[in-house]
Tab-separated table of C-alpha atoms in Angstrom:
chain	number	residue	atom	x	y	z
A	481	MET	CA	16.438	-17.056	-25.486
A	482	ILE	CA	13.880	-14.214	-25.383
A	483	ALA	CA	11.963	-14.025	-28.635
A	484	ILE	CA	9.572	-11.121	-29.105
A	485	GLU	CA	7.512	-11.934	-32.184
A	486	ALA	CA	5.407	-9.278	-33.921
A	487	VAL	CA	4.115	-7.866	-30.644
A	488	SER	CA	1.560	-5.044	-30.778
A	489	LYS	CA	-0.337	-3.466	-27.922
A	490	THR	CA	-3.406	-1.252	-28.085
A	491	PHE	CA	-4.868	0.159	-24.913
A	492	GLU	CA	-8.560	0.821	-24.660
A	493	THR	CA	-9.458	3.910	-22.663
A	494	GLU	CA	-12.560	4.129	-20.506
A	495	LYS	CA	-14.369	5.960	-23.270
A	496	ARG	CA	-13.624	3.076	-25.619
A	497	ARG	CA	-11.005	5.018	-27.509
A	498	ARG	CA	-8.232	2.838	-28.820
A	499	LEU	CA	-4.699	3.996	-28.110
A	500	PRO	CA	-1.990	2.150	-30.021
A	501	ALA	CA	1.118	1.853	-27.819
A	502	LEU	CA	3.321	-0.684	-29.584
A	503	CYS	CA	3.385	-1.608	-33.217
A	504	ASP	CA	4.743	-4.854	-34.587
A	505	ILE	CA	7.874	-5.292	-32.456
A	506	SER	CA	10.149	-8.240	-33.143
A	507	LEU	CA	13.375	-8.747	-31.270
A	508	ALA	CA	15.525	-11.666	-30.200
A	509	VAL	CA	17.736	-11.446	-27.127
A	510	ALA	CA	20.412	-14.099	-26.595
A	511	ALA	CA	21.148	-15.709	-23.226
A	512	GLY	CA	23.581	-13.611	-21.229
A	513	GLU	CA	23.072	-10.570	-23.403
A	514	PHE	CA	22.581	-7.064	-21.946
A	515	VAL	CA	20.118	-5.209	-24.172
A	516	SER	CA	18.809	-1.697	-23.590
A	517	ILE	CA	15.593	-0.333	-25.019
A	518	LEU	CA	15.889	3.373	-25.633
A	519	GLY	CA	13.141	5.706	-26.683
A	520	PRO	CA	11.351	8.994	-25.991
A	521	SER	CA	8.927	8.961	-23.070
A	522	GLY	CA	5.554	7.506	-23.923
A	523	CYS	CA	6.919	5.359	-26.746
A	524	GLY	CA	5.785	2.133	-25.101
A	525	LYS	CA	9.219	0.840	-24.103
A	526	SER	CA	8.084	0.064	-20.555
A	527	THR	CA	4.949	-1.609	-21.900
A	528	LEU	CA	7.174	-3.869	-24.006
A	529	LEU	CA	9.081	-4.824	-20.856
A	530	TYR	CA	5.819	-5.539	-18.970
A	531	ILE	CA	4.716	-7.783	-21.833
A	532	VAL	CA	7.969	-9.760	-21.608
A	533	GLY	CA	7.424	-9.941	-17.843
A	534	GLY	CA	3.931	-11.360	-18.370
A	535	PHE	CA	2.356	-8.506	-16.401
A	536	VAL	CA	0.562	-7.137	-19.474
A	537	ALA	CA	-0.831	-9.245	-22.304
A	538	PRO	CA	-0.012	-8.234	-25.883
A	539	SER	CA	-2.885	-7.388	-28.249
A	540	ALA	CA	-1.160	-9.297	-31.030
A	541	GLY	CA	1.979	-11.359	-31.367
A	542	ALA	CA	3.715	-13.366	-28.675
A	543	VAL	CA	6.776	-13.553	-26.457
A	544	THR	CA	8.571	-16.831	-25.906
A	545	VAL	CA	11.336	-17.480	-23.405
A	546	ASN	CA	13.427	-20.598	-24.072
A	547	GLY	CA	10.724	-21.709	-26.469
A	548	GLN	CA	7.935	-21.369	-23.904
A	549	ARG	CA	5.218	-18.882	-24.553
A	550	VAL	CA	4.853	-16.195	-21.852
A	551	THR	CA	1.338	-16.203	-20.373
A	552	GLY	CA	2.046	-14.608	-16.997
A	553	PRO	CA	4.758	-13.613	-14.533
A	554	SER	CA	7.347	-16.176	-13.501
A	555	PRO	CA	10.244	-16.159	-11.013
A	556	ASP	CA	12.475	-16.838	-14.020
A	557	ARG	CA	11.934	-13.203	-15.126
A	558	GLY	CA	12.678	-10.822	-12.263
A	559	PRO	CA	11.493	-7.204	-12.552
A	560	VAL	CA	13.159	-4.099	-11.103
A	561	PHE	CA	10.995	-0.978	-11.288
A	562	GLN	CA	11.774	2.727	-11.246
A	563	GLU	CA	9.339	3.043	-8.315
A	564	PHE	CA	11.309	0.431	-6.292
A	565	ALA	CA	7.996	-1.183	-5.212
A	566	LEU	CA	9.480	-2.443	-1.952
A	567	PHE	CA	7.189	-3.876	0.720
A	568	PRO	CA	7.148	-0.988	3.232
A	569	TRP	CA	6.092	-3.187	6.177
A	570	LYS	CA	9.170	-5.369	5.745
A	571	THR	CA	12.732	-4.500	6.716
A	572	VAL	CA	15.575	-4.577	4.195
A	573	LEU	CA	16.262	-8.168	5.243
A	574	GLY	CA	12.569	-9.065	5.137
A	575	ASN	CA	12.218	-7.661	1.623
A	576	VAL	CA	15.223	-9.546	0.270
A	577	MET	CA	14.137	-12.808	1.936
A	578	TYR	CA	10.528	-12.498	0.854
A	579	GLY	CA	10.629	-14.234	-2.521
A	580	LEU	CA	12.682	-17.115	-1.150
A	581	GLN	CA	10.283	-17.674	1.738
A	582	ARG	CA	7.299	-17.641	-0.604
A	583	GLN	CA	9.020	-20.336	-2.619
A	584	GLY	CA	9.419	-22.505	0.460
A	585	VAL	CA	13.160	-22.092	0.954
A	586	ALA	CA	14.084	-22.934	4.558
A	587	ARG	CA	14.461	-19.909	6.791
A	588	GLN	CA	18.147	-20.419	7.557
A	589	GLN	CA	19.009	-20.794	3.888
A	590	ALA	CA	16.900	-17.773	2.909
A	591	LEU	CA	18.586	-15.739	5.626
A	592	ALA	CA	22.074	-16.680	4.460
A	593	ARG	CA	21.259	-15.939	0.830
A	594	ALA	CA	19.662	-12.592	1.734
A	595	ARG	CA	22.686	-11.500	3.787
A	596	GLU	CA	24.993	-12.403	0.933
A	597	LEU	CA	22.950	-10.311	-1.513
A	598	ILE	CA	22.647	-7.374	0.862
A	599	ALA	CA	26.447	-7.364	1.140
A	600	MET	CA	26.709	-7.581	-2.650
A	601	VAL	CA	24.632	-4.410	-3.109
A	602	HIS	CA	26.715	-2.712	-0.382
A	603	LEU	CA	23.967	-2.468	2.240
A	604	ALA	CA	25.524	-4.604	4.985
A	605	GLY	CA	24.590	-3.043	8.316
A	606	TYR	CA	21.230	-1.748	7.038
A	607	GLU	CA	19.392	-5.079	7.323
A	608	ASN	CA	16.927	-3.956	9.970
A	609	LEU	CA	15.876	-0.617	8.520
A	610	TYR	CA	12.475	-0.079	6.932
A	611	PRO	CA	12.172	1.284	3.371
A	612	LYS	CA	10.933	4.677	4.602
A	613	GLU	CA	14.285	5.110	6.351
A	614	LEU	CA	16.301	4.613	3.140
A	615	SER	CA	17.391	7.004	0.391
A	616	GLY	CA	16.257	6.395	-3.195
A	617	GLY	CA	19.570	4.810	-4.173
A	618	MET	CA	19.465	2.463	-1.187
A	619	LYS	CA	15.870	1.498	-1.963
A	620	GLN	CA	16.843	0.542	-5.493
A	621	ARG	CA	19.767	-1.516	-4.151
A	622	VAL	CA	17.305	-3.391	-1.943
A	623	ALA	CA	14.959	-3.915	-4.881
A	624	ILE	CA	17.789	-5.326	-7.001
A	625	ALA	CA	18.858	-7.663	-4.186
A	626	ARG	CA	15.237	-8.722	-3.631
A	627	THR	CA	14.899	-9.718	-7.277
A	628	LEU	CA	18.318	-11.401	-7.557
A	629	ALA	CA	17.517	-13.416	-4.410
A	630	TYR	CA	15.134	-15.791	-6.184
A	631	ARG	CA	17.625	-16.345	-9.013
A	632	PRO	CA	15.773	-15.266	-12.140
A	633	SER	CA	17.701	-16.037	-15.318
A	634	ILE	CA	16.386	-12.820	-16.876
A	635	LEU	CA	16.361	-9.349	-15.313
A	636	LEU	CA	13.727	-6.901	-16.560
A	637	MET	CA	14.778	-3.418	-15.516
A	638	ASP	CA	12.287	-0.592	-16.048
A	639	GLU	CA	14.183	2.723	-15.888
A	640	PRO	CA	15.612	1.516	-12.573
A	641	PHE	CA	17.847	4.544	-12.060
A	642	GLY	CA	15.458	7.121	-13.538
A	643	ALA	CA	14.371	8.544	-10.180
A	644	LEU	CA	17.902	8.940	-8.787
A	645	ASP	CA	20.263	11.912	-8.773
A	646	ALA	CA	23.179	11.872	-11.243
A	647	HIS	CA	25.812	10.818	-8.730
A	648	THR	CA	23.808	7.954	-7.248
A	649	ARG	CA	22.846	6.930	-10.732
A	650	THR	CA	26.435	6.486	-11.954
A	651	ARG	CA	27.377	4.575	-8.798
A	652	LEU	CA	24.486	2.199	-9.277
A	653	GLN	CA	25.351	1.750	-12.959
A	654	ASN	CA	28.894	0.723	-11.976
A	655	ASP	CA	27.630	-1.632	-9.280
A	656	LEU	CA	25.075	-3.166	-11.624
A	657	LEU	CA	27.796	-3.955	-14.155
A	658	ASP	CA	29.967	-5.484	-11.397
A	659	ILE	CA	27.086	-7.709	-10.338
A	660	TRP	CA	26.248	-8.582	-13.918
A	661	GLU	CA	29.870	-9.580	-14.686
A	662	ARG	CA	29.652	-12.324	-12.020
A	663	ASP	CA	27.044	-14.476	-13.723
A	664	ARG	CA	26.023	-12.553	-16.839
A	665	LYS	CA	22.271	-12.886	-16.634
A	666	THR	CA	20.162	-11.858	-19.580
A	667	VAL	CA	19.128	-8.242	-19.011
A	668	LEU	CA	16.456	-6.202	-20.741
A	669	PHE	CA	16.979	-2.625	-19.597
A	670	VAL	CA	14.604	0.244	-20.380
A	671	THR	CA	16.015	3.754	-20.214
A	672	HIS	CA	15.784	7.156	-21.845
A	673	SER	CA	19.443	7.964	-21.158
A	674	VAL	CA	21.648	7.367	-24.201
A	675	GLU	CA	24.848	7.380	-22.159
A	676	GLU	CA	23.455	4.852	-19.708
A	677	ALA	CA	22.346	2.556	-22.524
A	678	VAL	CA	25.733	2.682	-24.284
A	679	PHE	CA	27.696	2.243	-21.062
A	680	LEU	CA	25.779	-0.858	-19.963
A	681	SER	CA	24.700	-2.671	-23.091
A	682	ASP	CA	25.806	-5.168	-25.682
A	683	ARG	CA	23.075	-3.857	-27.952
A	684	VAL	CA	20.909	-0.756	-27.867
A	685	VAL	CA	17.438	-0.948	-29.379
A	686	THR	CA	15.995	2.428	-30.323
A	687	MET	CA	12.278	3.068	-30.667
A	688	THR	CA	10.179	5.722	-32.361
A	689	ARG	CA	7.598	7.965	-30.757
A	690	ALA	CA	4.229	6.436	-29.911
A	691	PRO	CA	2.977	4.148	-31.204
A	692	GLY	CA	6.415	2.637	-30.659
A	693	ARG	CA	8.121	0.765	-33.442
A	694	LEU	CA	11.653	-0.534	-33.601
A	695	LYS	CA	13.833	2.087	-35.175
A	696	GLN	CA	17.328	0.708	-35.189
A	697	ILE	CA	19.448	-1.798	-33.291
A	698	ILE	CA	23.018	-0.745	-32.551
A	699	ALA	CA	25.623	-3.268	-31.397
A	700	ILE	CA	27.943	-1.667	-28.836
A	701	ASP	CA	31.355	-3.053	-29.566
A	702	LEU	CA	33.234	-1.919	-26.474
A	703	PRO	CA	35.446	-4.187	-24.357
A	704	ARG	CA	34.281	-5.586	-21.026
A	705	PRO	CA	34.626	-5.316	-18.123
A	706	ARG	CA	33.921	-1.644	-18.666
A	707	SER	CA	35.116	1.211	-16.558
A	708	ARG	CA	33.202	4.444	-16.680
A	709	ALA	CA	36.301	6.657	-16.424
A	710	ALA	CA	38.052	4.849	-19.270
A	711	LEU	CA	34.949	4.845	-21.474
A	712	LEU	CA	34.300	8.560	-21.078
A	713	LEU	CA	37.715	9.165	-22.649
A	714	ASP	CA	37.198	6.524	-25.310
A	715	ARG	CA	36.513	7.958	-28.753
A	716	ARG	CA	34.357	4.949	-29.711
A	717	PHE	CA	32.103	5.470	-26.682
A	718	GLN	CA	31.678	9.122	-27.563
A	719	ASP	CA	30.862	8.224	-31.169
A	720	TYR	CA	28.182	5.761	-30.071
A	721	VAL	CA	26.582	8.306	-27.748
A	722	VAL	CA	26.607	11.117	-30.311
A	723	GLY	CA	25.418	8.832	-33.109
A	724	ILE	CA	22.492	7.487	-31.091
A	725	GLU	CA	21.573	10.960	-29.842
A	726	ARG	CA	21.341	12.140	-33.458
A	727	LEU	CA	19.174	9.142	-34.249
A	728	MET	CA	16.883	9.929	-31.319
A	729	ASP	CA	16.621	13.574	-32.379
A	730	SER	CA	15.413	12.521	-35.775
A	731	ALA	CA	12.766	10.411	-34.061
A	732	ASP	CA	11.749	13.336	-31.873
A	733	SER	CA	11.338	15.699	-34.806
A	734	GLY	CA	8.666	13.378	-36.104
A	735	ALA	CA	10.569	12.080	-39.121
A	736	PRO	CA	9.013	8.952	-40.558
A	737	ALA	CA	10.468	5.861	-38.962
B	514	MET	CA	3.673	19.334	19.480
B	515	THR	CA	5.406	17.537	22.339
B	516	ARG	CA	3.569	15.189	24.643
B	517	PRO	CA	3.628	17.305	27.869
B	518	VAL	CA	2.315	20.352	26.003
B	519	SER	CA	-0.598	18.463	24.411
B	520	ALA	CA	-1.427	16.774	27.727
B	521	LEU	CA	-1.521	20.152	29.402
B	522	ALA	CA	-3.744	21.513	26.631
B	523	ALA	CA	-6.155	18.607	27.131
B	524	VAL	CA	-6.344	19.254	30.873
B	525	ILE	CA	-6.989	22.955	30.293
B	526	ALA	CA	-9.697	22.170	27.728
B	527	ALA	CA	-11.430	19.712	30.061
B	528	ALA	CA	-11.255	22.129	33.009
B	529	GLY	CA	-12.579	24.945	30.833
B	530	LEU	CA	-15.494	22.838	29.650
B	531	LEU	CA	-16.425	21.845	33.213
B	532	ALA	CA	-16.183	25.451	34.413
B	533	ALA	CA	-18.406	26.650	31.568
B	534	TRP	CA	-20.907	23.877	32.319
B	535	GLU	CA	-20.962	24.733	36.020
B	536	LEU	CA	-21.458	28.439	35.325
B	537	ALA	CA	-24.124	27.926	32.645
B	538	ALA	CA	-26.082	25.529	34.862
B	539	TRP	CA	-26.088	27.997	37.777
B	540	LEU	CA	-27.217	30.810	35.482
B	541	ALA	CA	-29.910	28.725	33.802
B	542	GLY	CA	-31.187	27.267	37.040
B	543	ILE	CA	-33.423	24.602	35.482
B	544	ASP	CA	-33.982	21.057	36.774
B	545	GLY	CA	-32.969	19.400	33.517
B	546	PHE	CA	-29.555	21.039	33.566
B	547	PRO	CA	-27.693	20.234	36.787
B	548	PRO	CA	-24.279	21.828	37.356
B	549	ALA	CA	-21.149	19.801	36.683
B	550	SER	CA	-20.294	19.416	40.379
B	551	ARG	CA	-23.579	17.628	41.134
B	552	ALA	CA	-23.409	15.395	38.085
B	553	LEU	CA	-19.787	14.403	38.678
B	554	ALA	CA	-20.591	13.630	42.306
B	555	GLN	CA	-22.826	10.821	41.048
B	556	ILE	CA	-20.017	9.054	39.196
B	557	PRO	CA	-18.421	7.359	42.248
B	558	ARG	CA	-21.865	6.094	43.268
B	559	ILE	CA	-22.525	4.617	39.825
B	560	LEU	CA	-19.093	3.054	39.535
B	561	THR	CA	-19.374	1.347	42.937
B	562	ASP	CA	-22.864	0.018	42.260
B	563	GLY	CA	-22.451	-3.663	41.300
B	564	GLU	CA	-25.555	-3.769	39.151
B	565	ALA	CA	-24.561	-0.669	37.229
B	566	LEU	CA	-21.101	-2.083	36.641
B	567	LEU	CA	-22.604	-5.290	35.276
B	568	ASP	CA	-24.748	-3.209	32.940
B	569	ILE	CA	-21.746	-1.255	31.720
B	570	ALA	CA	-19.666	-4.427	31.295
B	571	ALA	CA	-22.462	-6.054	29.304
B	572	SER	CA	-22.622	-3.002	27.023
B	573	VAL	CA	-18.892	-2.949	26.450
B	574	GLN	CA	-18.938	-6.673	25.725
B	575	ARG	CA	-21.666	-6.301	23.078
B	576	MET	CA	-19.760	-3.416	21.601
B	577	ALA	CA	-16.555	-5.474	21.446
B	578	VAL	CA	-18.288	-8.440	19.812
B	579	GLY	CA	-20.050	-6.206	17.275
B	580	PHE	CA	-16.821	-4.383	16.513
B	581	VAL	CA	-14.685	-7.502	16.043
B	582	LEU	CA	-17.314	-9.238	13.881
B	583	GLY	CA	-17.819	-6.022	11.896
B	584	VAL	CA	-14.116	-5.624	11.168
B	585	ALA	CA	-13.751	-9.335	10.335
B	586	ALA	CA	-16.544	-9.080	7.753
B	587	ALA	CA	-15.715	-5.637	6.393
B	588	VAL	CA	-11.984	-5.985	5.689
B	589	PRO	CA	-12.252	-8.922	3.227
B	590	ILE	CA	-15.142	-7.195	1.416
B	591	GLY	CA	-13.294	-3.870	1.181
B	592	LEU	CA	-10.023	-5.425	0.052
B	593	THR	CA	-11.720	-7.532	-2.625
B	594	MET	CA	-13.670	-4.501	-3.860
B	595	GLY	CA	-10.419	-2.588	-4.213
B	596	ARG	CA	-8.839	-5.255	-6.394
B	597	SER	CA	-11.821	-6.197	-8.559
B	598	ARG	CA	-13.904	-3.732	-10.523
B	599	HIS	CA	-16.729	-6.275	-10.730
B	600	VAL	CA	-16.911	-6.809	-6.981
B	601	ALA	CA	-16.795	-3.025	-6.444
B	602	ALA	CA	-19.586	-2.509	-8.977
B	603	PHE	CA	-21.685	-5.067	-7.112
B	604	PHE	CA	-21.190	-3.680	-3.598
B	605	ASN	CA	-20.955	0.063	-4.254
B	606	PRO	CA	-24.649	0.805	-4.972
B	607	LEU	CA	-25.633	-1.422	-2.063
B	608	LEU	CA	-23.374	0.476	0.307
B	609	MET	CA	-24.508	3.849	-1.025
B	610	MET	CA	-28.096	2.896	-0.159
B	611	ILE	CA	-27.253	1.663	3.330
B	612	TYR	CA	-24.837	4.479	4.144
B	613	PRO	CA	-27.268	7.321	4.959
B	614	VAL	CA	-29.627	5.094	6.969
B	615	PRO	CA	-29.073	5.603	10.711
B	616	LYS	CA	-28.312	2.066	11.826
B	617	ALA	CA	-30.210	2.537	15.091
B	618	ALA	CA	-33.337	3.266	13.036
B	619	LEU	CA	-33.226	-0.354	11.940
B	620	MET	CA	-33.370	-1.448	15.551
B	621	PRO	CA	-37.179	-1.845	15.769
B	622	ILE	CA	-37.210	-4.055	12.678
B	623	ILE	CA	-34.268	-6.113	13.856
B	624	MET	CA	-35.985	-6.565	17.199
B	625	LEU	CA	-38.930	-8.115	15.367
B	626	TRP	CA	-36.577	-10.760	14.020
B	627	LEU	CA	-34.159	-11.308	16.859
B	628	GLY	CA	-35.957	-10.075	19.972
B	629	VAL	CA	-34.795	-7.431	22.409
B	630	GLY	CA	-31.747	-9.356	23.602
B	631	ASP	CA	-28.052	-9.234	22.820
B	632	ALA	CA	-28.387	-10.484	19.240
B	633	SER	CA	-30.333	-7.430	18.019
B	634	LYS	CA	-28.048	-4.930	19.681
B	635	THR	CA	-24.899	-6.682	18.530
B	636	LEU	CA	-26.232	-6.774	14.968
B	637	VAL	CA	-26.915	-3.022	15.007
B	638	ILE	CA	-23.395	-2.343	16.304
B	639	PHE	CA	-22.042	-4.687	13.621
B	640	LEU	CA	-23.879	-2.685	10.934
B	641	GLY	CA	-22.539	0.572	12.321
B	642	VAL	CA	-18.959	-0.686	12.255
B	643	THR	CA	-18.892	-2.367	8.844
B	644	LEU	CA	-19.528	0.617	6.553
B	645	PRO	CA	-16.579	2.844	7.483
B	646	VAL	CA	-14.263	-0.170	7.658
B	647	ILE	CA	-15.406	-1.407	4.225
B	648	TYR	CA	-14.982	2.061	2.780
B	649	HIS	CA	-11.463	2.593	4.110
B	650	SER	CA	-10.359	-0.972	3.282
B	651	TYR	CA	-11.654	-0.380	-0.245
B	652	GLN	CA	-9.721	2.885	-0.599
B	653	GLY	CA	-6.582	1.356	0.895
B	654	SER	CA	-6.790	-1.688	-1.338
B	655	ARG	CA	-7.353	0.406	-4.456
B	656	ALA	CA	-4.301	2.524	-3.700
B	657	VAL	CA	-1.883	-0.429	-3.479
B	658	GLU	CA	0.894	0.151	-5.994
B	659	GLN	CA	0.543	-1.984	-9.110
B	660	LYS	CA	4.299	-2.569	-9.260
B	661	MET	CA	4.288	-3.971	-5.721
B	662	LEU	CA	1.726	-6.564	-6.808
B	663	TRP	CA	3.711	-7.322	-9.952
B	664	SER	CA	6.837	-7.824	-7.851
B	665	ALA	CA	4.896	-10.333	-5.752
B	666	ALA	CA	3.496	-12.044	-8.854
B	667	ALA	CA	7.031	-12.464	-10.183
B	668	MET	CA	7.878	-14.287	-6.947
B	669	GLY	CA	5.233	-16.806	-7.904
B	670	MET	CA	2.476	-15.555	-5.597
B	671	GLY	CA	-1.085	-16.194	-6.777
B	672	GLY	CA	-4.090	-13.899	-6.481
B	673	LEU	CA	-5.318	-14.970	-3.036
B	674	SER	CA	-1.808	-15.011	-1.616
B	675	ARG	CA	-1.230	-11.473	-2.887
B	676	LEU	CA	-4.528	-10.292	-1.396
B	677	VAL	CA	-3.638	-11.631	2.047
B	678	ARG	CA	0.111	-11.072	2.086
B	679	ILE	CA	0.497	-7.887	0.016
B	680	VAL	CA	-2.797	-5.983	-0.254
B	681	LEU	CA	-3.767	-6.487	3.399
B	682	PRO	CA	-0.535	-5.176	4.950
B	683	ALA	CA	-0.133	-2.450	2.313
B	684	ALA	CA	-3.666	-1.210	3.034
B	685	LEU	CA	-3.359	-1.612	6.804
B	686	PRO	CA	-2.743	2.090	7.615
B	687	GLU	CA	-5.962	3.004	5.784
B	688	ILE	CA	-7.888	0.029	7.232
B	689	LEU	CA	-6.985	1.175	10.738
B	690	VAL	CA	-8.261	4.678	10.001
B	691	GLY	CA	-11.585	3.021	9.164
B	692	CYS	CA	-11.437	0.897	12.314
B	693	ARG	CA	-10.964	4.001	14.423
B	694	THR	CA	-14.112	5.559	12.967
B	695	GLY	CA	-15.813	2.181	13.376
B	696	LEU	CA	-14.894	2.060	17.040
B	697	VAL	CA	-16.530	5.437	17.720
B	698	LEU	CA	-19.605	4.407	15.717
B	699	ALA	CA	-19.779	1.177	17.707
B	700	LEU	CA	-19.993	3.216	20.896
B	701	ILE	CA	-22.698	5.462	19.439
B	702	THR	CA	-24.814	2.588	18.109
B	703	MET	CA	-24.330	0.734	21.377
B	704	VAL	CA	-25.930	3.587	23.337
B	705	THR	CA	-28.713	4.223	20.840
B	706	SER	CA	-29.567	0.529	20.541
B	707	GLU	CA	-30.025	0.444	24.302
B	708	MET	CA	-32.151	3.545	24.137
B	709	ILE	CA	-34.579	1.677	21.908
B	710	ALA	CA	-34.355	-1.811	23.407
B	711	ARG	CA	-34.199	-0.895	27.060
B	712	GLN	CA	-33.481	-4.017	28.975
B	713	ALA	CA	-29.905	-3.868	30.169
B	714	GLY	CA	-26.747	-1.927	29.625
B	715	LEU	CA	-25.304	1.499	29.932
B	716	GLY	CA	-28.021	3.121	27.828
B	717	ASN	CA	-30.616	1.483	30.049
B	718	ILE	CA	-29.251	3.249	33.154
B	719	LEU	CA	-29.095	6.524	31.297
B	720	PHE	CA	-32.624	6.502	29.918
B	721	ASN	CA	-34.220	5.049	33.032
B	722	ALA	CA	-32.696	7.899	35.018
B	723	LEU	CA	-34.113	10.310	32.444
B	724	ASP	CA	-37.596	8.832	32.865
B	725	MET	CA	-37.325	9.194	36.612
B	726	ALA	CA	-36.043	12.785	36.307
B	727	GLN	CA	-32.732	11.863	37.960
B	728	TYR	CA	-30.878	14.405	35.869
B	729	ASP	CA	-27.634	14.199	37.881
B	730	THR	CA	-27.367	10.536	36.941
B	731	VAL	CA	-28.230	11.261	33.304
B	732	TYR	CA	-25.386	13.728	32.994
B	733	ALA	CA	-23.038	11.499	34.968
B	734	MET	CA	-23.748	8.676	32.504
B	735	ILE	CA	-23.103	10.987	29.547
B	736	VAL	CA	-19.724	11.841	31.069
B	737	ILE	CA	-18.992	8.134	31.607
B	738	VAL	CA	-19.826	7.366	27.952
B	739	GLY	CA	-17.618	10.247	26.856
B	740	VAL	CA	-14.687	9.109	28.982
B	741	LEU	CA	-15.173	5.517	27.817
B	742	GLY	CA	-15.026	6.688	24.211
B	743	PHE	CA	-11.935	8.779	24.889
B	744	VAL	CA	-10.106	5.922	26.599
B	745	LEU	CA	-11.013	3.389	23.891
B	746	ASP	CA	-9.934	5.789	21.166
B	747	ALA	CA	-6.636	6.575	22.899
B	748	ALA	CA	-5.920	2.870	23.409
B	749	PHE	CA	-6.738	2.125	19.788
B	750	GLU	CA	-4.542	4.966	18.604
B	751	ARG	CA	-1.585	3.540	20.530
B	752	LEU	CA	-2.195	0.131	19.004
B	753	ARG	CA	-2.494	1.666	15.543
B	754	ALA	CA	0.749	3.602	15.924
B	755	ARG	CA	2.548	0.383	16.859
B	756	LEU	CA	1.055	-1.686	14.043
B	757	VAL	CA	1.927	0.770	11.286
B	758	ALA	CA	5.132	2.300	12.596
B	759	TRP	CA	6.697	1.264	9.276
B	760	ALA	CA	4.356	3.481	7.264
B	761	ALA	CA	5.389	6.855	5.883
B	762	PRO	CA	4.136	9.690	8.120
B	763	SER	CA	1.625	10.856	5.489
B	764	HIS	CA	-0.812	8.368	7.006
B	765	ALA	CA	-0.712	9.924	10.472
B	766	ILE	CA	-4.021	11.089	11.821
B	767	ILE	CA	-3.929	14.691	12.978
B	768	ALA	CA	-6.706	14.461	15.542
B	769	GLY	CA	-4.807	11.926	17.592
B	770	THR	CA	-3.840	11.775	21.209
B	771	THR	CA	-0.125	11.667	20.543
């Protein structure tokens, strides 16, 4: 469904220096698959996600989604950012309705859909608050609802829980999996947390230090629906986490990829 | 600071200023510096004089027209500059050249083109308003979070739609800071334009009185201009606070009336 074909990205700085960020990445993601991209900070994993989103153009290679080449953003690929990026002048309800209204959905329908999603992310009763009145975890819930509202078939999540405290983070991970189990959208999820990647994903893609290359792809063969408490006691889960952490360490120490 | 405390402080400051003025004028004892009591006594006379009121109303009207036109022209320019490096590169040197020129100094030239009437004065006010509003709109537009624009793009919004529906509201707190400066500059250019093209208006009363050595009236008019500026600024600040109540408090202006 998503085909990333030999994608490279080189940034040009203001002084005309060329900074390679991504090097020859190829990856295929099947429909309904939950894939995490894991790598040290600065390895270009977010850039890869932005390229799939159509927000950033690749320097070489191409991304196709359902056979169509990506040339720009589309409501079929919904982003969720670490920075939340909510519209601060809109209420919770206004934010979640926004995409639907822009697409010409009738107000009553947009309202009903928004209320349903707000309930799904456990924010019923907070509809009329402004983003500045919300905690980080609540903001990210709104952002997830805002993106789900316009029914993208692919979710592009860029370290969505990276700015949250540990407790909020695990709650949102659980809720995300609950939501995902309902319709199993395709998810591309960028993170630097090994545990998070293993807990959520069908496959974990590891990357090397900048310029990022694919290091290894690990299939996570753990039963779904997953429960965090059960997994933490599961020997296989522990093995995946420890194995991938070792792999990441070898990338950090600068070993050739 | 709570509202009653700051209101009290303002009253004390105003009373202190008047007392100092009164005392200094008595000590100086020169014609050109009448004490506060004599100057203030002129205000009721001016404000009940129909002709003077018409003059003041005409001034305020020119100021309002210049301000509204200035904001209407400046905001689109500033917002576009903030989102396009090419547009910014085109306008920036132009603005840097115009910025240090006192707009009222252009008045004689503008009068050659447009005469001494309303058009010249309104144009000078317009020029005074546009620069700070362009500058703040530009800064506000530049600071709009990239990810917010990407989120909008993913909803299928095109460039113009994002400029109007995302960049404009996101930059609004900063735009209004510029408008507040613009409002004060509109008042200043209004008075100076009437100093140069003396034909009607508030500045006309002020400078005619000066020519005729009616210093009480001169000072009374200065007080009226000051109060007018204070009232306009306070009203604008209330409007601003309502329009951007959603914004994080980091945008609050310290030197406010709240």
